[in-house]
Amino acid sequence: RTGAPVSEAYASAAAEARTAAENTAGLRPRLGRARPLADRSVGTPDPGATSLAAVLTAVATLRATTGSEPV
């Protein structure tokens, strides 16, 4: 939301990224390194999406614990 603290924005982005990463588990890869294992990879979340969610979660946690906001 407009005017919200940056820490809240990161927390919201991290939550959305985790949900989106979990939702990739049902997708069947058509391109990339997972394509040859397409049927076996169904049920496993996309590693890139999972990594992004982890990074955003770490940043959100750091922002929340330091309590600092940019000037």
GROMACS .gro file of C-alpha atoms in nm:
model
   71
    1ARG     CA    1   0.000   0.000   0.000
    2THR     CA    2   0.115   0.353  -0.066
    3GLY     CA    3   0.295   0.513   0.225
    4ALA     CA    4   0.353   0.185   0.408
    5PRO     CA    5   0.690   0.133   0.577
    6VAL     CA    6   0.950  -0.045   0.366
    7SER     CA    7   0.966  -0.328   0.622
    8GLU     CA    8   0.595  -0.398   0.566
    9ALA     CA    9   0.644  -0.397   0.190
   10TYR     CA   10   0.923  -0.653   0.218
   11ALA     CA   11   0.715  -0.870   0.452
   12SER     CA   12   0.424  -0.860   0.208
   13ALA     CA   13   0.650  -0.936  -0.089
   14ALA     CA   14   0.809  -1.227   0.098
   15ALA     CA   15   0.469  -1.376   0.183
   16GLU     CA   16   0.354  -1.348  -0.179
   17ALA     CA   17   0.681  -1.498  -0.304
   18ARG     CA   18   0.646  -1.798  -0.068
   19THR     CA   19   0.289  -1.857  -0.186
   20ALA     CA   20   0.390  -1.826  -0.551
   21ALA     CA   21   0.684  -2.063  -0.502
   22GLU     CA   22   0.458  -2.323  -0.339
   23ASN     CA   23   0.215  -2.288  -0.629
   24THR     CA   24   0.485  -2.383  -0.881
   25ALA     CA   25   0.489  -2.739  -0.742
   26GLY     CA   26   0.198  -2.839  -0.963
   27LEU     CA   27   0.354  -2.705  -1.282
   28ARG     CA   28   0.518  -2.929  -1.541
   29PRO     CA   29   0.839  -2.773  -1.677
   30ARG     CA   30   0.852  -2.721  -2.054
   31LEU     CA   31   1.187  -2.541  -2.078
   32GLY     CA   32   1.516  -2.540  -1.892
   33ARG     CA   33   1.712  -2.796  -1.697
   34ALA     CA   34   1.406  -2.954  -1.537
   35ARG     CA   35   1.241  -3.034  -1.872
   36PRO     CA   36   1.395  -3.383  -1.915
   37LEU     CA   37   1.261  -3.474  -1.571
   38ALA     CA   38   0.924  -3.309  -1.627
   39ASP     CA   39   0.699  -3.581  -1.488
   40ARG     CA   40   0.926  -3.647  -1.191
   41SER     CA   41   0.957  -3.280  -1.103
   42VAL     CA   42   0.582  -3.227  -1.064
   43GLY     CA   43   0.518  -3.180  -0.694
   44THR     CA   44   0.850  -3.003  -0.635
   45PRO     CA   45   0.848  -2.623  -0.615
   46ASP     CA   46   1.064  -2.435  -0.867
   47PRO     CA   47   1.411  -2.382  -0.716
   48GLY     CA   48   1.442  -2.028  -0.851
   49ALA     CA   49   1.109  -1.923  -0.706
   50THR     CA   50   1.196  -2.088  -0.376
   51SER     CA   51   1.533  -1.908  -0.368
   52LEU     CA   52   1.374  -1.570  -0.435
   53ALA     CA   53   1.122  -1.632  -0.157
   54ALA     CA   54   1.407  -1.718   0.081
   55VAL     CA   55   1.598  -1.401  -0.007
   56LEU     CA   56   1.291  -1.181   0.036
   57THR     CA   57   1.210  -1.352   0.367
   58ALA     CA   58   1.564  -1.287   0.491
   59VAL     CA   59   1.549  -0.921   0.388
   60ALA     CA   60   1.204  -0.881   0.547
   61THR     CA   61   1.329  -1.036   0.871
   62LEU     CA   62   1.636  -0.812   0.873
   63ARG     CA   63   1.428  -0.501   0.807
   64ALA     CA   64   1.182  -0.596   1.083
   65THR     CA   65   1.453  -0.668   1.341
   66THR     CA   66   1.668  -0.361   1.272
   67GLY     CA   67   1.369  -0.131   1.257
   68SER     CA   68   1.548   0.101   1.019
   69GLU     CA   69   1.374   0.279   0.736
   70PRO     CA   70   1.553   0.461   0.455
   71VAL     CA   71   1.562   0.837   0.464
   0.00000   0.00000   0.00000
